[in-house]
Structures are given as C-alpha cells and as structure tokens.
C-alpha cells in the first residue's frame, strides 16, 4: 500500500515571502477583531451600573448555566443585580431567559426560584424557556413578550454583545455589566466573546428567526398591568 505523504505548511524562506505571509497574518487578525471592535464602539455609552442605569419597565437576565440544578456563581451574580434593580425601583418586572431544551435542565425555573428567594415577588417574574443563545433571547423578548425598553443584565464581557443584539432586535436597552474577579473563567469568557462577536455581527445584519419562536405571550404586559 502506497504511503500518502502529508504536506506541511512552511514559513517562506525568502524575505519577500515572509513579508507577504506576515501581511496576511495581520490582515486576518484585523478582520477577526473587527466585530469585537464594532461591539465596543457601538455600545460603550449604554453600559452602566445598577446605581446609574436609567429606569425601564423590565430587566432581562440571560442564562449562564446551572450546577446541580442551581444557578452558577456567574448567573447568581446576574440575578443579584436584577434583584437590586427591582428593590431600587429601576425596573418593575424581570424577564429571565435561558435554556430548557431538556427535562433535566431548566435555567429559567432555577433563575425564578433564586429571584424569589432574594425578594422579588413571583408575580413580577416572567420566564422565557427558549432563550438558547443571546440572539434568540433578544428576538423573543421583543417579538414574543413585547419588550420594547429594557435593562439587560450580564457580565461585563458579555453585556456589549447583548446590547448590540437586542438593539438589532428592536429593544431599546441599557446594560448593567456585572463585575467578577479576573480569574480563568473571566478570561475564557473574554476570549469566547471575540469569537462570538463574529456571529453577533451576522445575526444583527441578517436577523434570522430564533431556534423556536412560538405564539405571542403576554407575561410581561400582564406583570406591568399590575401597576395600573
């Protein structure tokens, strides 16, 4: 049997070839960073703290994983910020959006339980069980739950992407970037966002339908009607 010889890429030996290869590498890096640069430049003025974010009818909290059925520390910190927004009267309802694609994994219900434990009345919480990614959550907030204006809550490395996508989906939003220690999880999240920024740019441009759309729900409007 004839052995197939593998061809391995080699760095050019000539100075001209090396210069061209370097230019290609730089170009690829620049193009790869363009979406992340777009996210930062387009959203910087809308990233605030719990104390100075403008009021809005609803806070939208994005899922960030469960551990043994409970919110992970990162998700718990997002929910803590949302509970504080409610206590301060900055929002009147909280929309929790996350993944419930399996029976044994229910982010929105865990998020609701955590908020209730921390003082947010259950009647003030609305659950979106099909927030499979950030774009899906933003589109469904607008098209399914009728959210037009909101405060988004997530970690600092993710909040800009959430803001850009919700704006593209038709939600007028400010964001609260929750702070975290600069540990390995935070660094991984930052690196992941560089890659995710490319998908965000495509979603914002082409506006695909979410994985699951479904019928219009009145949960948020019903909650806000409690104040009338």
PDB file of C-alpha atoms in Angstrom:
ATOM      1  CA  UNK A   1       0.000   0.000   0.000  1.00  0.00           C
ATOM      2  CA  UNK A   2       1.394   3.339  -1.010  1.00  0.00           C
ATOM      3  CA  UNK A   3       2.014   5.705   1.836  1.00  0.00           C
ATOM      4  CA  UNK A   4       0.406   9.131   1.480  1.00  0.00           C
ATOM      5  CA  UNK A   5       2.832  11.916   2.139  1.00  0.00           C
ATOM      6  CA  UNK A   6       1.494  14.779   4.216  1.00  0.00           C
ATOM      7  CA  UNK A   7       2.252  18.262   3.031  1.00  0.00           C
ATOM      8  CA  UNK A   8       3.013  20.582   5.927  1.00  0.00           C
ATOM      9  CA  UNK A   9       2.792  24.339   5.532  1.00  0.00           C
ATOM     10  CA  UNK A  10       6.169  26.035   5.823  1.00  0.00           C
ATOM     11  CA  UNK A  11       7.084  29.593   6.619  1.00  0.00           C
ATOM     12  CA  UNK A  12       8.507  31.220   3.450  1.00  0.00           C
ATOM     13  CA  UNK A  13      12.298  31.330   3.269  1.00  0.00           C
ATOM     14  CA  UNK A  14      12.649  34.462   1.173  1.00  0.00           C
ATOM     15  CA  UNK A  15      12.327  37.913   2.703  1.00  0.00           C
ATOM     16  CA  UNK A  16       9.600  38.866   0.242  1.00  0.00           C
ATOM     17  CA  UNK A  17       7.632  35.717   1.006  1.00  0.00           C
ATOM     18  CA  UNK A  18       7.975  36.295   4.734  1.00  0.00           C
ATOM     19  CA  UNK A  19       6.751  39.874   4.375  1.00  0.00           C
ATOM     20  CA  UNK A  20       3.702  38.760   2.392  1.00  0.00           C
ATOM     21  CA  UNK A  21       2.932  35.993   4.875  1.00  0.00           C
ATOM     22  CA  UNK A  22       3.198  38.472   7.750  1.00  0.00           C
ATOM     23  CA  UNK A  23       0.825  40.844   5.957  1.00  0.00           C
ATOM     24  CA  UNK A  24      -1.689  38.042   5.507  1.00  0.00           C
ATOM     25  CA  UNK A  25      -1.492  37.161   9.221  1.00  0.00           C
ATOM     26  CA  UNK A  26      -2.011  40.806  10.217  1.00  0.00           C
ATOM     27  CA  UNK A  27      -4.964  41.134   7.832  1.00  0.00           C
ATOM     28  CA  UNK A  28      -6.604  38.017   9.237  1.00  0.00           C
ATOM     29  CA  UNK A  29      -6.144  39.309  12.793  1.00  0.00           C
ATOM     30  CA  UNK A  30      -7.598  42.724  11.919  1.00  0.00           C
ATOM     31  CA  UNK A  31     -10.623  41.198  10.191  1.00  0.00           C
ATOM     32  CA  UNK A  32     -11.122  38.832  13.108  1.00  0.00           C
ATOM     33  CA  UNK A  33     -11.156  41.717  15.596  1.00  0.00           C
ATOM     34  CA  UNK A  34     -13.463  43.998  13.609  1.00  0.00           C
ATOM     35  CA  UNK A  35     -16.715  42.565  15.046  1.00  0.00           C
ATOM     36  CA  UNK A  36     -15.415  42.897  18.623  1.00  0.00           C
ATOM     37  CA  UNK A  37     -14.371  46.481  17.896  1.00  0.00           C
ATOM     38  CA  UNK A  38     -17.834  47.182  16.483  1.00  0.00           C
ATOM     39  CA  UNK A  39     -19.460  45.859  19.663  1.00  0.00           C
ATOM     40  CA  UNK A  40     -17.342  48.046  21.916  1.00  0.00           C
ATOM     41  CA  UNK A  41     -17.683  51.255  19.907  1.00  0.00           C
ATOM     42  CA  UNK A  42     -21.429  50.884  19.346  1.00  0.00           C
ATOM     43  CA  UNK A  43     -22.396  50.110  22.952  1.00  0.00           C
ATOM     44  CA  UNK A  44     -19.896  51.776  25.315  1.00  0.00           C
ATOM     45  CA  UNK A  45     -22.237  54.666  26.156  1.00  0.00           C
ATOM     46  CA  UNK A  46     -25.004  52.262  27.201  1.00  0.00           C
ATOM     47  CA  UNK A  47     -23.073  50.148  29.714  1.00  0.00           C
ATOM     48  CA  UNK A  48     -23.917  51.350  33.227  1.00  0.00           C
ATOM     49  CA  UNK A  49     -24.027  50.222  36.852  1.00  0.00           C
ATOM     50  CA  UNK A  50     -27.044  49.326  38.977  1.00  0.00           C
ATOM     51  CA  UNK A  51     -26.796  52.784  40.564  1.00  0.00           C
ATOM     52  CA  UNK A  52     -26.782  54.901  37.401  1.00  0.00           C
ATOM     53  CA  UNK A  53     -28.643  52.871  34.784  1.00  0.00           C
ATOM     54  CA  UNK A  54     -31.842  54.587  33.559  1.00  0.00           C
ATOM     55  CA  UNK A  55     -35.121  53.060  34.660  1.00  0.00           C
ATOM     56  CA  UNK A  56     -37.003  50.732  32.316  1.00  0.00           C
ATOM     57  CA  UNK A  57     -40.161  48.630  32.583  1.00  0.00           C
ATOM     58  CA  UNK A  58     -38.298  45.307  32.618  1.00  0.00           C
ATOM     59  CA  UNK A  59     -34.897  43.788  33.319  1.00  0.00           C
ATOM     60  CA  UNK A  60     -33.762  40.956  31.050  1.00  0.00           C
ATOM     61  CA  UNK A  61     -31.418  38.427  32.676  1.00  0.00           C
ATOM     62  CA  UNK A  62     -29.586  35.991  30.398  1.00  0.00           C
ATOM     63  CA  UNK A  63     -28.892  32.427  31.499  1.00  0.00           C
ATOM     64  CA  UNK A  64     -25.343  31.406  32.391  1.00  0.00           C
ATOM     65  CA  UNK A  65     -25.557  27.766  33.383  1.00  0.00           C
ATOM     66  CA  UNK A  66     -26.655  25.608  36.300  1.00  0.00           C
ATOM     67  CA  UNK A  67     -24.740  23.456  38.753  1.00  0.00           C
ATOM     68  CA  UNK A  68     -26.712  20.686  40.449  1.00  0.00           C
ATOM     69  CA  UNK A  69     -29.882  22.494  39.482  1.00  0.00           C
ATOM     70  CA  UNK A  70     -28.884  25.838  40.976  1.00  0.00           C
ATOM     71  CA  UNK A  71     -27.531  28.958  39.241  1.00  0.00           C
ATOM     72  CA  UNK A  72     -23.774  29.006  38.756  1.00  0.00           C
ATOM     73  CA  UNK A  73     -21.946  31.818  40.598  1.00  0.00           C
ATOM     74  CA  UNK A  74     -21.869  33.934  37.439  1.00  0.00           C
ATOM     75  CA  UNK A  75     -25.607  33.510  36.916  1.00  0.00           C
ATOM     76  CA  UNK A  76     -26.299  34.148  40.605  1.00  0.00           C
ATOM     77  CA  UNK A  77     -24.440  37.457  40.366  1.00  0.00           C
ATOM     78  CA  UNK A  78     -26.570  38.468  37.367  1.00  0.00           C
ATOM     79  CA  UNK A  79     -29.696  37.637  39.355  1.00  0.00           C
ATOM     80  CA  UNK A  80     -28.397  39.560  42.383  1.00  0.00           C
ATOM     81  CA  UNK A  81     -28.051  42.639  40.177  1.00  0.00           C
ATOM     82  CA  UNK A  82     -31.573  42.181  38.806  1.00  0.00           C
ATOM     83  CA  UNK A  83     -32.976  41.830  42.332  1.00  0.00           C
ATOM     84  CA  UNK A  84     -31.194  45.038  43.314  1.00  0.00           C
ATOM     85  CA  UNK A  85     -32.640  46.822  40.278  1.00  0.00           C
ATOM     86  CA  UNK A  86     -36.114  45.751  41.402  1.00  0.00           C
ATOM     87  CA  UNK A  87     -35.534  46.824  45.028  1.00  0.00           C
ATOM     88  CA  UNK A  88     -34.355  50.251  43.860  1.00  0.00           C
ATOM     89  CA  UNK A  89     -37.443  50.677  41.681  1.00  0.00           C
ATOM     90  CA  UNK A  90     -35.358  50.785  38.484  1.00  0.00           C
ATOM     91  CA  UNK A  91     -37.482  48.007  36.934  1.00  0.00           C
ATOM     92  CA  UNK A  92     -40.988  46.696  37.584  1.00  0.00           C
ATOM     93  CA  UNK A  93     -40.626  43.218  36.078  1.00  0.00           C
ATOM     94  CA  UNK A  94     -37.841  40.726  35.405  1.00  0.00           C
ATOM     95  CA  UNK A  95     -37.684  38.516  32.319  1.00  0.00           C
ATOM     96  CA  UNK A  96     -35.428  35.505  32.870  1.00  0.00           C
ATOM     97  CA  UNK A  97     -34.354  33.883  29.619  1.00  0.00           C
ATOM     98  CA  UNK A  98     -32.457  30.636  29.314  1.00  0.00           C
ATOM     99  CA  UNK A  99     -32.266  27.060  28.127  1.00  0.00           C
ATOM    100  CA  UNK A 100     -34.923  24.458  28.885  1.00  0.00           C
ATOM    101  CA  UNK A 101     -34.284  22.175  25.906  1.00  0.00           C
ATOM    102  CA  UNK A 102     -34.125  19.105  28.198  1.00  0.00           C
ATOM    103  CA  UNK A 103     -36.344  17.988  31.037  1.00  0.00           C
ATOM    104  CA  UNK A 104     -33.377  17.737  33.373  1.00  0.00           C
ATOM    105  CA  UNK A 105     -32.082  21.232  32.577  1.00  0.00           C
ATOM    106  CA  UNK A 106     -34.293  24.232  33.330  1.00  0.00           C
ATOM    107  CA  UNK A 107     -32.433  27.537  33.619  1.00  0.00           C
ATOM    108  CA  UNK A 108     -35.484  29.850  33.746  1.00  0.00           C
ATOM    109  CA  UNK A 109     -37.156  27.980  36.612  1.00  0.00           C
ATOM    110  CA  UNK A 110     -33.924  27.967  38.635  1.00  0.00           C
ATOM    111  CA  UNK A 111     -33.497  31.686  37.932  1.00  0.00           C
ATOM    112  CA  UNK A 112     -37.074  32.404  39.026  1.00  0.00           C
ATOM    113  CA  UNK A 113     -36.622  30.474  42.271  1.00  0.00           C
ATOM    114  CA  UNK A 114     -33.406  32.334  43.058  1.00  0.00           C
ATOM    115  CA  UNK A 115     -35.043  35.722  42.492  1.00  0.00           C
ATOM    116  CA  UNK A 116     -37.995  34.812  44.719  1.00  0.00           C
ATOM    117  CA  UNK A 117     -35.560  33.728  47.442  1.00  0.00           C
ATOM    118  CA  UNK A 118     -33.920  37.155  47.153  1.00  0.00           C
ATOM    119  CA  UNK A 119     -37.038  39.224  47.496  1.00  0.00           C
ATOM    120  CA  UNK A 120     -38.511  39.591  44.012  1.00  0.00           C
ATOM    121  CA  UNK A 121     -42.223  38.664  44.058  1.00  0.00           C
ATOM    122  CA  UNK A 122     -43.017  35.665  41.875  1.00  0.00           C
ATOM    123  CA  UNK A 123     -45.797  37.598  40.116  1.00  0.00           C
ATOM    124  CA  UNK A 124     -43.148  40.083  38.904  1.00  0.00           C
ATOM    125  CA  UNK A 125     -41.070  37.435  37.101  1.00  0.00           C
ATOM    126  CA  UNK A 126     -41.634  36.166  33.557  1.00  0.00           C
ATOM    127  CA  UNK A 127     -39.865  33.104  32.172  1.00  0.00           C
ATOM    128  CA  UNK A 128     -38.623  32.531  28.636  1.00  0.00           C
ATOM    129  CA  UNK A 129     -37.791  28.845  28.240  1.00  0.00           C
ATOM    130  CA  UNK A 130     -36.354  29.095  24.705  1.00  0.00           C
ATOM    131  CA  UNK A 131     -33.519  31.574  25.161  1.00  0.00           C
ATOM    132  CA  UNK A 132     -30.999  29.194  23.643  1.00  0.00           C
ATOM    133  CA  UNK A 133     -28.498  31.933  22.819  1.00  0.00           C
ATOM    134  CA  UNK A 134     -28.241  35.703  23.115  1.00  0.00           C
ATOM    135  CA  UNK A 135     -29.835  36.430  19.743  1.00  0.00           C
ATOM    136  CA  UNK A 136     -32.759  34.092  20.449  1.00  0.00           C
ATOM    137  CA  UNK A 137     -33.300  35.750  23.836  1.00  0.00           C
ATOM    138  CA  UNK A 138     -33.317  39.253  22.346  1.00  0.00           C
ATOM    139  CA  UNK A 139     -35.639  38.402  19.457  1.00  0.00           C
ATOM    140  CA  UNK A 140     -38.060  36.523  21.693  1.00  0.00           C
ATOM    141  CA  UNK A 141     -38.066  39.354  24.254  1.00  0.00           C
ATOM    142  CA  UNK A 142     -39.284  41.710  21.540  1.00  0.00           C
ATOM    143  CA  UNK A 143     -41.462  39.500  19.356  1.00  0.00           C
ATOM    144  CA  UNK A 144     -42.918  37.055  21.898  1.00  0.00           C
ATOM    145  CA  UNK A 145     -43.016  39.068  25.135  1.00  0.00           C
ATOM    146  CA  UNK A 146     -43.470  42.558  23.686  1.00  0.00           C
ATOM    147  CA  UNK A 147     -40.432  44.107  25.370  1.00  0.00           C
ATOM    148  CA  UNK A 148     -39.663  47.497  23.839  1.00  0.00           C
ATOM    149  CA  UNK A 149     -37.409  49.005  26.506  1.00  0.00           C
ATOM    150  CA  UNK A 150     -35.265  47.116  28.997  1.00  0.00           C
ATOM    151  CA  UNK A 151     -32.246  46.955  31.255  1.00  0.00           C
ATOM    152  CA  UNK A 152     -30.080  43.999  30.267  1.00  0.00           C
ATOM    153  CA  UNK A 153     -28.085  42.204  32.948  1.00  0.00           C
ATOM    154  CA  UNK A 154     -24.972  40.134  32.277  1.00  0.00           C
ATOM    155  CA  UNK A 155     -21.232  40.031  32.969  1.00  0.00           C
ATOM    156  CA  UNK A 156     -19.091  42.823  31.578  1.00  0.00           C
ATOM    157  CA  UNK A 157     -17.522  40.660  28.877  1.00  0.00           C
ATOM    158  CA  UNK A 158     -20.971  39.692  27.500  1.00  0.00           C
ATOM    159  CA  UNK A 159     -23.107  42.776  28.045  1.00  0.00           C
ATOM    160  CA  UNK A 160     -21.953  44.616  24.907  1.00  0.00           C
ATOM    161  CA  UNK A 161     -22.941  41.731  22.663  1.00  0.00           C
ATOM    162  CA  UNK A 162     -26.305  41.510  24.413  1.00  0.00           C
ATOM    163  CA  UNK A 163     -26.864  45.240  23.928  1.00  0.00           C
ATOM    164  CA  UNK A 164     -25.971  45.200  20.234  1.00  0.00           C
ATOM    165  CA  UNK A 165     -28.178  42.203  19.524  1.00  0.00           C
ATOM    166  CA  UNK A 166     -31.166  43.482  21.486  1.00  0.00           C
ATOM    167  CA  UNK A 167     -30.908  46.830  19.709  1.00  0.00           C
ATOM    168  CA  UNK A 168     -30.837  44.951  16.379  1.00  0.00           C
ATOM    169  CA  UNK A 169     -33.918  43.021  17.516  1.00  0.00           C
ATOM    170  CA  UNK A 170     -35.816  46.245  18.262  1.00  0.00           C
ATOM    171  CA  UNK A 171     -35.300  46.593  22.020  1.00  0.00           C
ATOM    172  CA  UNK A 172     -34.196  49.997  23.341  1.00  0.00           C
ATOM    173  CA  UNK A 173     -31.766  48.941  26.028  1.00  0.00           C
ATOM    174  CA  UNK A 174     -29.130  49.903  28.545  1.00  0.00           C
ATOM    175  CA  UNK A 175     -26.947  47.264  30.149  1.00  0.00           C
ATOM    176  CA  UNK A 176     -25.608  46.532  33.616  1.00  0.00           C
ATOM    177  CA  UNK A 177     -22.215  44.864  33.386  1.00  0.00           C
ATOM    178  CA  UNK A 178     -21.758  42.703  36.466  1.00  0.00           C
ATOM    179  CA  UNK A 179     -18.180  42.690  37.731  1.00  0.00           C
ATOM    180  CA  UNK A 180     -16.280  39.497  38.520  1.00  0.00           C
ATOM    181  CA  UNK A 181     -12.729  38.611  39.642  1.00  0.00           C
ATOM    182  CA  UNK A 182     -10.272  38.438  36.759  1.00  0.00           C
ATOM    183  CA  UNK A 183      -9.969  34.656  37.059  1.00  0.00           C
ATOM    184  CA  UNK A 184      -9.722  31.874  34.473  1.00  0.00           C
ATOM    185  CA  UNK A 185     -13.485  31.870  33.895  1.00  0.00           C
ATOM    186  CA  UNK A 186     -13.492  35.602  33.221  1.00  0.00           C
ATOM    187  CA  UNK A 187     -10.537  35.312  30.835  1.00  0.00           C
ATOM    188  CA  UNK A 188     -12.190  32.430  28.990  1.00  0.00           C
ATOM    189  CA  UNK A 189     -15.366  34.474  28.696  1.00  0.00           C
ATOM    190  CA  UNK A 190     -13.450  37.394  27.227  1.00  0.00           C
ATOM    191  CA  UNK A 191     -11.742  35.201  24.641  1.00  0.00           C
ATOM    192  CA  UNK A 192     -15.026  33.499  23.790  1.00  0.00           C
ATOM    193  CA  UNK A 193     -16.610  36.886  23.129  1.00  0.00           C
ATOM    194  CA  UNK A 194     -14.039  37.677  20.426  1.00  0.00           C
ATOM    195  CA  UNK A 195     -15.252  34.623  18.512  1.00  0.00           C
ATOM    196  CA  UNK A 196     -18.924  35.198  19.371  1.00  0.00           C
ATOM    197  CA  UNK A 197     -18.700  38.778  18.087  1.00  0.00           C
ATOM    198  CA  UNK A 198     -18.473  37.441  14.531  1.00  0.00           C
ATOM    199  CA  UNK A 199     -21.744  35.529  14.892  1.00  0.00           C
ATOM    200  CA  UNK A 200     -23.307  38.585  16.540  1.00  0.00           C
ATOM    201  CA  UNK A 201     -22.409  40.723  13.528  1.00  0.00           C
ATOM    202  CA  UNK A 202     -24.054  38.182  11.227  1.00  0.00           C
ATOM    203  CA  UNK A 203     -27.171  37.949  13.413  1.00  0.00           C
ATOM    204  CA  UNK A 204     -27.502  41.735  13.586  1.00  0.00           C
ATOM    205  CA  UNK A 205     -27.107  42.002   9.814  1.00  0.00           C
ATOM    206  CA  UNK A 206     -29.322  39.156   8.584  1.00  0.00           C
ATOM    207  CA  UNK A 207     -31.743  38.928  11.560  1.00  0.00           C
ATOM    208  CA  UNK A 208     -32.559  35.197  11.402  1.00  0.00           C
ATOM    209  CA  UNK A 209     -35.550  33.765  13.220  1.00  0.00           C
ATOM    210  CA  UNK A 210     -34.726  32.255  16.609  1.00  0.00           C
ATOM    211  CA  UNK A 211     -34.496  28.489  17.058  1.00  0.00           C
ATOM    212  CA  UNK A 212     -38.034  28.460  18.451  1.00  0.00           C
ATOM    213  CA  UNK A 213     -40.476  31.323  18.043  1.00  0.00           C
ATOM    214  CA  UNK A 214     -43.960  30.175  19.022  1.00  0.00           C
ATOM    215  CA  UNK A 215     -47.060  32.254  19.802  1.00  0.00           C
ATOM    216  CA  UNK A 216     -47.104  35.692  21.372  1.00  0.00           C
ATOM    217  CA  UNK A 217     -47.164  35.681  25.181  1.00  0.00           C
ATOM    218  CA  UNK A 218     -48.486  38.427  27.445  1.00  0.00           C
ATOM    219  CA  UNK A 219     -46.440  37.707  30.548  1.00  0.00           C
ATOM    220  CA  UNK A 220     -44.520  40.988  30.629  1.00  0.00           C
ATOM    221  CA  UNK A 221     -47.534  43.162  29.769  1.00  0.00           C
ATOM    222  CA  UNK A 222     -49.617  41.330  32.368  1.00  0.00           C
ATOM    223  CA  UNK A 223     -46.975  41.994  35.030  1.00  0.00           C
ATOM    224  CA  UNK A 224     -46.747  45.663  34.140  1.00  0.00           C
ATOM    225  CA  UNK A 225     -50.535  45.922  34.242  1.00  0.00           C
ATOM    226  CA  UNK A 226     -50.344  45.190  37.980  1.00  0.00           C
ATOM    227  CA  UNK A 227     -49.182  48.796  38.485  1.00  0.00           C
ATOM    228  CA  UNK A 228     -52.241  50.326  36.834  1.00  0.00           C
TER     229      UNK A 228
END
